[in-house]
């Protein structure tokens, strides 16, 4: 693996951790995660324009992935309602590699060697162990964190299968983000009645940034 790939992976990990930290400190986390989704939606528009439409067989995967990512957002918000960042985040991220491995085997028939499986298990347990020593986490936060991990693993598995049917990862990603970008605000409105965003407010600017 090249230094560039490793660097990009580390940068993505830092961004994701920062995203979670910002979400955890928000006063209205459902509003925050909804507004945060606007940036991804805007970025997806040119991708969708400059790529051909996905083939018809890809749309069930695109819609399912978008729905699962809405579920991920809702469960993550719920997990942070009951637990701290240091308790929730390691459980969410640590459970994903193990669950993706299981999902890949069950749904796509992907098999890992014994050594590879052992490596995945050790990595998952190592990451999840970081939640220890942060005080006793509430049972609800643990359950929501594990459910969030399950949903992440589910949409990762769906995406792995779906992108193969498209042949273009750019087109697939764009339409998943657009689907998510439509469904999450709709979900917010269903839950709260309306979505109000003052794009000049500091909270909105931080969420969009």
PDB file of C-alpha atoms in Angstrom:
ATOM      1  CA  UNK A   1       0.000   0.000   0.000  1.00  0.00           C
ATOM      2  CA  UNK A   2       1.473   3.341  -1.039  1.00  0.00           C
ATOM      3  CA  UNK A   3       2.146   6.220   1.329  1.00  0.00           C
ATOM      4  CA  UNK A   4      -0.455   8.285  -0.542  1.00  0.00           C
ATOM      5  CA  UNK A   5      -3.202   5.726   0.064  1.00  0.00           C
ATOM      6  CA  UNK A   6      -2.246   5.419   3.735  1.00  0.00           C
ATOM      7  CA  UNK A   7      -2.213   9.200   4.073  1.00  0.00           C
ATOM      8  CA  UNK A   8      -5.644   9.543   2.473  1.00  0.00           C
ATOM      9  CA  UNK A   9      -7.033   6.803   4.713  1.00  0.00           C
ATOM     10  CA  UNK A  10      -5.689   8.522   7.831  1.00  0.00           C
ATOM     11  CA  UNK A  11      -7.021  11.882   6.663  1.00  0.00           C
ATOM     12  CA  UNK A  12     -10.466  10.348   6.068  1.00  0.00           C
ATOM     13  CA  UNK A  13     -10.375   8.776   9.538  1.00  0.00           C
ATOM     14  CA  UNK A  14      -9.524  12.127  11.133  1.00  0.00           C
ATOM     15  CA  UNK A  15     -12.324  13.851   9.213  1.00  0.00           C
ATOM     16  CA  UNK A  16     -14.819  11.206  10.265  1.00  0.00           C
ATOM     17  CA  UNK A  17     -13.796  11.428  13.921  1.00  0.00           C
ATOM     18  CA  UNK A  18     -14.034  15.232  13.770  1.00  0.00           C
ATOM     19  CA  UNK A  19     -17.481  14.938  12.160  1.00  0.00           C
ATOM     20  CA  UNK A  20     -18.638  12.716  15.025  1.00  0.00           C
ATOM     21  CA  UNK A  21     -17.140  15.026  17.638  1.00  0.00           C
ATOM     22  CA  UNK A  22     -18.972  17.996  16.144  1.00  0.00           C
ATOM     23  CA  UNK A  23     -22.220  16.038  15.996  1.00  0.00           C
ATOM     24  CA  UNK A  24     -21.893  14.916  19.620  1.00  0.00           C
ATOM     25  CA  UNK A  25     -21.470  18.492  20.865  1.00  0.00           C
ATOM     26  CA  UNK A  26     -24.467  19.825  18.919  1.00  0.00           C
ATOM     27  CA  UNK A  27     -27.504  20.942  20.907  1.00  0.00           C
ATOM     28  CA  UNK A  28     -29.934  19.504  18.328  1.00  0.00           C
ATOM     29  CA  UNK A  29     -28.133  16.555  16.783  1.00  0.00           C
ATOM     30  CA  UNK A  30     -30.867  15.552  14.354  1.00  0.00           C
ATOM     31  CA  UNK A  31     -30.920  19.089  12.950  1.00  0.00           C
ATOM     32  CA  UNK A  32     -27.117  19.135  12.857  1.00  0.00           C
ATOM     33  CA  UNK A  33     -26.743  15.865  10.950  1.00  0.00           C
ATOM     34  CA  UNK A  34     -29.478  16.945   8.526  1.00  0.00           C
ATOM     35  CA  UNK A  35     -27.780  20.251   7.740  1.00  0.00           C
ATOM     36  CA  UNK A  36     -24.408  18.504   7.507  1.00  0.00           C
ATOM     37  CA  UNK A  37     -25.856  16.317   4.749  1.00  0.00           C
ATOM     38  CA  UNK A  38     -26.420  19.379   2.546  1.00  0.00           C
ATOM     39  CA  UNK A  39     -22.702  19.670   1.751  1.00  0.00           C
ATOM     40  CA  UNK A  40     -22.524  16.092   0.477  1.00  0.00           C
ATOM     41  CA  UNK A  41     -25.671  16.619  -1.569  1.00  0.00           C
ATOM     42  CA  UNK A  42     -24.256  19.741  -3.217  1.00  0.00           C
ATOM     43  CA  UNK A  43     -20.979  17.954  -3.960  1.00  0.00           C
ATOM     44  CA  UNK A  44     -22.894  15.050  -5.521  1.00  0.00           C
ATOM     45  CA  UNK A  45     -24.780  17.199  -8.040  1.00  0.00           C
ATOM     46  CA  UNK A  46     -21.870  17.747 -10.485  1.00  0.00           C
ATOM     47  CA  UNK A  47     -20.915  14.078 -10.151  1.00  0.00           C
ATOM     48  CA  UNK A  48     -24.436  13.072 -11.146  1.00  0.00           C
ATOM     49  CA  UNK A  49     -24.437  15.514 -14.066  1.00  0.00           C
ATOM     50  CA  UNK A  50     -21.118  14.389 -15.545  1.00  0.00           C
ATOM     51  CA  UNK A  51     -21.769  10.657 -15.197  1.00  0.00           C
ATOM     52  CA  UNK A  52     -24.365   8.666 -17.133  1.00  0.00           C
ATOM     53  CA  UNK A  53     -27.441   7.508 -15.257  1.00  0.00           C
ATOM     54  CA  UNK A  54     -26.947   4.175 -13.492  1.00  0.00           C
ATOM     55  CA  UNK A  55     -28.485   1.147 -15.164  1.00  0.00           C
ATOM     56  CA  UNK A  56     -31.929   0.087 -13.948  1.00  0.00           C
ATOM     57  CA  UNK A  57     -30.560  -2.888 -12.011  1.00  0.00           C
ATOM     58  CA  UNK A  58     -28.531  -0.529  -9.800  1.00  0.00           C
ATOM     59  CA  UNK A  59     -31.445   1.578  -8.539  1.00  0.00           C
ATOM     60  CA  UNK A  60     -32.692  -0.858  -5.880  1.00  0.00           C
ATOM     61  CA  UNK A  61     -29.195  -0.793  -4.358  1.00  0.00           C
ATOM     62  CA  UNK A  62     -29.004   3.005  -4.598  1.00  0.00           C
ATOM     63  CA  UNK A  63     -32.369   3.511  -2.897  1.00  0.00           C
ATOM     64  CA  UNK A  64     -31.652   0.869  -0.251  1.00  0.00           C
ATOM     65  CA  UNK A  65     -28.254   2.404   0.497  1.00  0.00           C
ATOM     66  CA  UNK A  66     -29.806   5.869   0.828  1.00  0.00           C
ATOM     67  CA  UNK A  67     -32.452   4.531   3.218  1.00  0.00           C
ATOM     68  CA  UNK A  68     -29.854   2.695   5.285  1.00  0.00           C
ATOM     69  CA  UNK A  69     -27.752   5.839   5.567  1.00  0.00           C
ATOM     70  CA  UNK A  70     -30.776   7.725   6.889  1.00  0.00           C
ATOM     71  CA  UNK A  71     -31.172   4.946   9.448  1.00  0.00           C
ATOM     72  CA  UNK A  72     -27.483   5.258  10.299  1.00  0.00           C
ATOM     73  CA  UNK A  73     -27.909   8.978  10.951  1.00  0.00           C
ATOM     74  CA  UNK A  74     -30.958   8.446  13.170  1.00  0.00           C
ATOM     75  CA  UNK A  75     -29.376   5.686  15.241  1.00  0.00           C
ATOM     76  CA  UNK A  76     -26.103   7.585  15.619  1.00  0.00           C
ATOM     77  CA  UNK A  77     -28.022  10.615  16.896  1.00  0.00           C
ATOM     78  CA  UNK A  78     -29.824   8.335  19.365  1.00  0.00           C
ATOM     79  CA  UNK A  79     -26.538   6.773  20.513  1.00  0.00           C
ATOM     80  CA  UNK A  80     -25.062  10.196  21.269  1.00  0.00           C
ATOM     81  CA  UNK A  81     -28.203  11.135  23.183  1.00  0.00           C
ATOM     82  CA  UNK A  82     -27.332   8.483  25.776  1.00  0.00           C
ATOM     83  CA  UNK A  83     -23.546   8.152  25.538  1.00  0.00           C
ATOM     84  CA  UNK A  84     -20.336  10.139  25.223  1.00  0.00           C
ATOM     85  CA  UNK A  85     -18.152  10.288  22.120  1.00  0.00           C
ATOM     86  CA  UNK A  86     -15.457   8.121  23.719  1.00  0.00           C
ATOM     87  CA  UNK A  87     -18.028   5.453  24.567  1.00  0.00           C
ATOM     88  CA  UNK A  88     -20.083   5.399  21.377  1.00  0.00           C
ATOM     89  CA  UNK A  89     -17.585   6.042  18.570  1.00  0.00           C
ATOM     90  CA  UNK A  90     -15.222   3.085  19.253  1.00  0.00           C
ATOM     91  CA  UNK A  91     -18.167   0.667  19.398  1.00  0.00           C
ATOM     92  CA  UNK A  92     -19.611   1.980  16.143  1.00  0.00           C
ATOM     93  CA  UNK A  93     -16.334   1.944  14.231  1.00  0.00           C
ATOM     94  CA  UNK A  94     -14.983  -1.238  15.791  1.00  0.00           C
ATOM     95  CA  UNK A  95     -18.037  -3.342  15.050  1.00  0.00           C
ATOM     96  CA  UNK A  96     -18.100  -2.399  11.361  1.00  0.00           C
ATOM     97  CA  UNK A  97     -15.114  -4.458  10.049  1.00  0.00           C
ATOM     98  CA  UNK A  98     -16.420  -7.609  11.709  1.00  0.00           C
ATOM     99  CA  UNK A  99     -19.987  -7.065  10.523  1.00  0.00           C
ATOM    100  CA  UNK A 100     -18.882  -6.210   6.963  1.00  0.00           C
ATOM    101  CA  UNK A 101     -16.900  -9.446   6.874  1.00  0.00           C
ATOM    102  CA  UNK A 102     -19.978 -11.406   7.953  1.00  0.00           C
ATOM    103  CA  UNK A 103     -22.203  -9.518   5.503  1.00  0.00           C
ATOM    104  CA  UNK A 104     -19.792 -10.070   2.635  1.00  0.00           C
ATOM    105  CA  UNK A 105     -19.744 -13.792   3.350  1.00  0.00           C
ATOM    106  CA  UNK A 106     -23.527 -14.163   3.719  1.00  0.00           C
ATOM    107  CA  UNK A 107     -24.655 -11.863   0.894  1.00  0.00           C
ATOM    108  CA  UNK A 108     -21.785 -11.918  -1.590  1.00  0.00           C
ATOM    109  CA  UNK A 109     -20.051 -15.199  -0.831  1.00  0.00           C
ATOM    110  CA  UNK A 110     -16.751 -13.461  -0.096  1.00  0.00           C
ATOM    111  CA  UNK A 111     -14.438 -15.636   1.983  1.00  0.00           C
ATOM    112  CA  UNK A 112     -11.392 -14.603   3.984  1.00  0.00           C
ATOM    113  CA  UNK A 113      -8.565 -16.866   5.033  1.00  0.00           C
ATOM    114  CA  UNK A 114      -8.301 -17.912   8.679  1.00  0.00           C
ATOM    115  CA  UNK A 115      -5.462 -15.453   9.219  1.00  0.00           C
ATOM    116  CA  UNK A 116      -7.397 -12.609   7.597  1.00  0.00           C
ATOM    117  CA  UNK A 117     -10.484 -13.394   9.690  1.00  0.00           C
ATOM    118  CA  UNK A 118      -8.386 -13.429  12.850  1.00  0.00           C
ATOM    119  CA  UNK A 119      -6.931 -10.057  11.885  1.00  0.00           C
ATOM    120  CA  UNK A 120     -10.406  -8.576  11.385  1.00  0.00           C
ATOM    121  CA  UNK A 121     -11.604  -9.924  14.753  1.00  0.00           C
ATOM    122  CA  UNK A 122      -8.552  -8.595  16.603  1.00  0.00           C
ATOM    123  CA  UNK A 123      -8.840  -5.191  14.914  1.00  0.00           C
ATOM    124  CA  UNK A 124     -12.548  -4.979  15.760  1.00  0.00           C
ATOM    125  CA  UNK A 125     -12.020  -5.952  19.393  1.00  0.00           C
ATOM    126  CA  UNK A 126      -9.071  -3.575  19.687  1.00  0.00           C
ATOM    127  CA  UNK A 127     -11.058  -0.596  18.429  1.00  0.00           C
ATOM    128  CA  UNK A 128     -14.102  -1.411  20.572  1.00  0.00           C
ATOM    129  CA  UNK A 129     -11.906  -1.808  23.660  1.00  0.00           C
ATOM    130  CA  UNK A 130     -11.124   1.912  23.425  1.00  0.00           C
ATOM    131  CA  UNK A 131     -14.600   2.537  24.850  1.00  0.00           C
ATOM    132  CA  UNK A 132     -13.516   0.906  28.120  1.00  0.00           C
ATOM    133  CA  UNK A 133     -12.266   3.130  30.906  1.00  0.00           C
ATOM    134  CA  UNK A 134     -14.543   6.000  29.844  1.00  0.00           C
ATOM    135  CA  UNK A 135     -17.007   5.294  32.641  1.00  0.00           C
ATOM    136  CA  UNK A 136     -19.864   2.841  32.422  1.00  0.00           C
ATOM    137  CA  UNK A 137     -21.769   3.454  29.213  1.00  0.00           C
ATOM    138  CA  UNK A 138     -25.560   3.444  29.376  1.00  0.00           C
ATOM    139  CA  UNK A 139     -27.099   0.257  28.025  1.00  0.00           C
ATOM    140  CA  UNK A 140     -29.155   2.262  25.525  1.00  0.00           C
ATOM    141  CA  UNK A 141     -26.048   3.962  24.138  1.00  0.00           C
ATOM    142  CA  UNK A 142     -24.336   0.587  23.640  1.00  0.00           C
ATOM    143  CA  UNK A 143     -27.373  -0.888  21.890  1.00  0.00           C
ATOM    144  CA  UNK A 144     -27.802   2.141  19.633  1.00  0.00           C
ATOM    145  CA  UNK A 145     -24.060   2.147  18.868  1.00  0.00           C
ATOM    146  CA  UNK A 146     -24.141  -1.539  17.917  1.00  0.00           C
ATOM    147  CA  UNK A 147     -27.260  -0.971  15.803  1.00  0.00           C
ATOM    148  CA  UNK A 148     -25.458   1.907  14.076  1.00  0.00           C
ATOM    149  CA  UNK A 149     -22.542  -0.403  13.330  1.00  0.00           C
ATOM    150  CA  UNK A 150     -24.930  -2.983  11.876  1.00  0.00           C
ATOM    151  CA  UNK A 151     -26.476  -0.366   9.588  1.00  0.00           C
ATOM    152  CA  UNK A 152     -23.061   0.886   8.427  1.00  0.00           C
ATOM    153  CA  UNK A 153     -22.033  -2.684   7.646  1.00  0.00           C
ATOM    154  CA  UNK A 154     -25.326  -3.221   5.808  1.00  0.00           C
ATOM    155  CA  UNK A 155     -24.970  -0.207   3.523  1.00  0.00           C
ATOM    156  CA  UNK A 156     -21.278  -0.930   2.965  1.00  0.00           C
ATOM    157  CA  UNK A 157     -22.207  -4.433   1.810  1.00  0.00           C
ATOM    158  CA  UNK A 158     -25.067  -3.107  -0.341  1.00  0.00           C
ATOM    159  CA  UNK A 159     -22.716  -0.542  -1.896  1.00  0.00           C
ATOM    160  CA  UNK A 160     -20.071  -3.170  -2.622  1.00  0.00           C
ATOM    161  CA  UNK A 161     -22.640  -5.209  -4.547  1.00  0.00           C
ATOM    162  CA  UNK A 162     -24.434  -2.236  -6.102  1.00  0.00           C
ATOM    163  CA  UNK A 163     -21.382  -0.470  -7.474  1.00  0.00           C
ATOM    164  CA  UNK A 164     -20.486  -3.593  -9.442  1.00  0.00           C
ATOM    165  CA  UNK A 165     -23.801  -3.432 -11.267  1.00  0.00           C
ATOM    166  CA  UNK A 166     -23.186   0.197 -12.254  1.00  0.00           C
ATOM    167  CA  UNK A 167     -19.621  -0.057 -13.467  1.00  0.00           C
ATOM    168  CA  UNK A 168     -18.995   3.539 -12.370  1.00  0.00           C
ATOM    169  CA  UNK A 169     -18.327   4.238  -8.707  1.00  0.00           C
ATOM    170  CA  UNK A 170     -18.742   7.976  -9.351  1.00  0.00           C
ATOM    171  CA  UNK A 171     -22.296   7.648 -10.685  1.00  0.00           C
ATOM    172  CA  UNK A 172     -23.296   5.212  -7.960  1.00  0.00           C
ATOM    173  CA  UNK A 173     -21.877   7.386  -5.172  1.00  0.00           C
ATOM    174  CA  UNK A 174     -23.495  10.523  -6.569  1.00  0.00           C
ATOM    175  CA  UNK A 175     -26.975   9.042  -6.682  1.00  0.00           C
ATOM    176  CA  UNK A 176     -26.668   7.423  -3.261  1.00  0.00           C
ATOM    177  CA  UNK A 177     -25.715  10.808  -1.798  1.00  0.00           C
ATOM    178  CA  UNK A 178     -28.557  12.536  -3.640  1.00  0.00           C
ATOM    179  CA  UNK A 179     -31.027   9.926  -2.411  1.00  0.00           C
ATOM    180  CA  UNK A 180     -29.759  10.326   1.143  1.00  0.00           C
ATOM    181  CA  UNK A 181     -29.805  14.105   0.734  1.00  0.00           C
ATOM    182  CA  UNK A 182     -33.506  14.023  -0.127  1.00  0.00           C
ATOM    183  CA  UNK A 183     -34.621  11.368   2.356  1.00  0.00           C
ATOM    184  CA  UNK A 184     -32.914  12.764   5.467  1.00  0.00           C
ATOM    185  CA  UNK A 185     -34.558  16.237   5.336  1.00  0.00           C
ATOM    186  CA  UNK A 186     -37.897  14.540   4.579  1.00  0.00           C
ATOM    187  CA  UNK A 187     -37.372  12.335   7.633  1.00  0.00           C
ATOM    188  CA  UNK A 188     -36.576  15.396   9.742  1.00  0.00           C
ATOM    189  CA  UNK A 189     -39.792  17.086   8.596  1.00  0.00           C
ATOM    190  CA  UNK A 190     -41.803  13.948   9.382  1.00  0.00           C
ATOM    191  CA  UNK A 191     -40.295  13.878  12.887  1.00  0.00           C
ATOM    192  CA  UNK A 192     -40.384  17.610  13.644  1.00  0.00           C
ATOM    193  CA  UNK A 193     -43.020  19.088  11.343  1.00  0.00           C
ATOM    194  CA  UNK A 194     -40.677  21.491   9.539  1.00  0.00           C
ATOM    195  CA  UNK A 195     -37.002  22.148   8.863  1.00  0.00           C
ATOM    196  CA  UNK A 196     -35.768  25.687   9.444  1.00  0.00           C
ATOM    197  CA  UNK A 197     -32.211  26.650   8.500  1.00  0.00           C
ATOM    198  CA  UNK A 198     -30.724  30.130   8.775  1.00  0.00           C
ATOM    199  CA  UNK A 199     -27.671  29.778   6.557  1.00  0.00           C
ATOM    200  CA  UNK A 200     -26.145  32.894   8.121  1.00  0.00           C
ATOM    201  CA  UNK A 201     -26.174  31.457  11.637  1.00  0.00           C
ATOM    202  CA  UNK A 202     -22.905  30.156  13.159  1.00  0.00           C
ATOM    203  CA  UNK A 203     -24.422  26.705  13.811  1.00  0.00           C
ATOM    204  CA  UNK A 204     -25.516  26.302  10.187  1.00  0.00           C
ATOM    205  CA  UNK A 205     -22.168  27.505   8.835  1.00  0.00           C
ATOM    206  CA  UNK A 206     -20.293  25.066  11.095  1.00  0.00           C
ATOM    207  CA  UNK A 207     -22.547  22.193  10.057  1.00  0.00           C
ATOM    208  CA  UNK A 208     -22.073  22.992   6.380  1.00  0.00           C
ATOM    209  CA  UNK A 209     -18.311  23.416   6.769  1.00  0.00           C
TER     210      UNK A 209
END
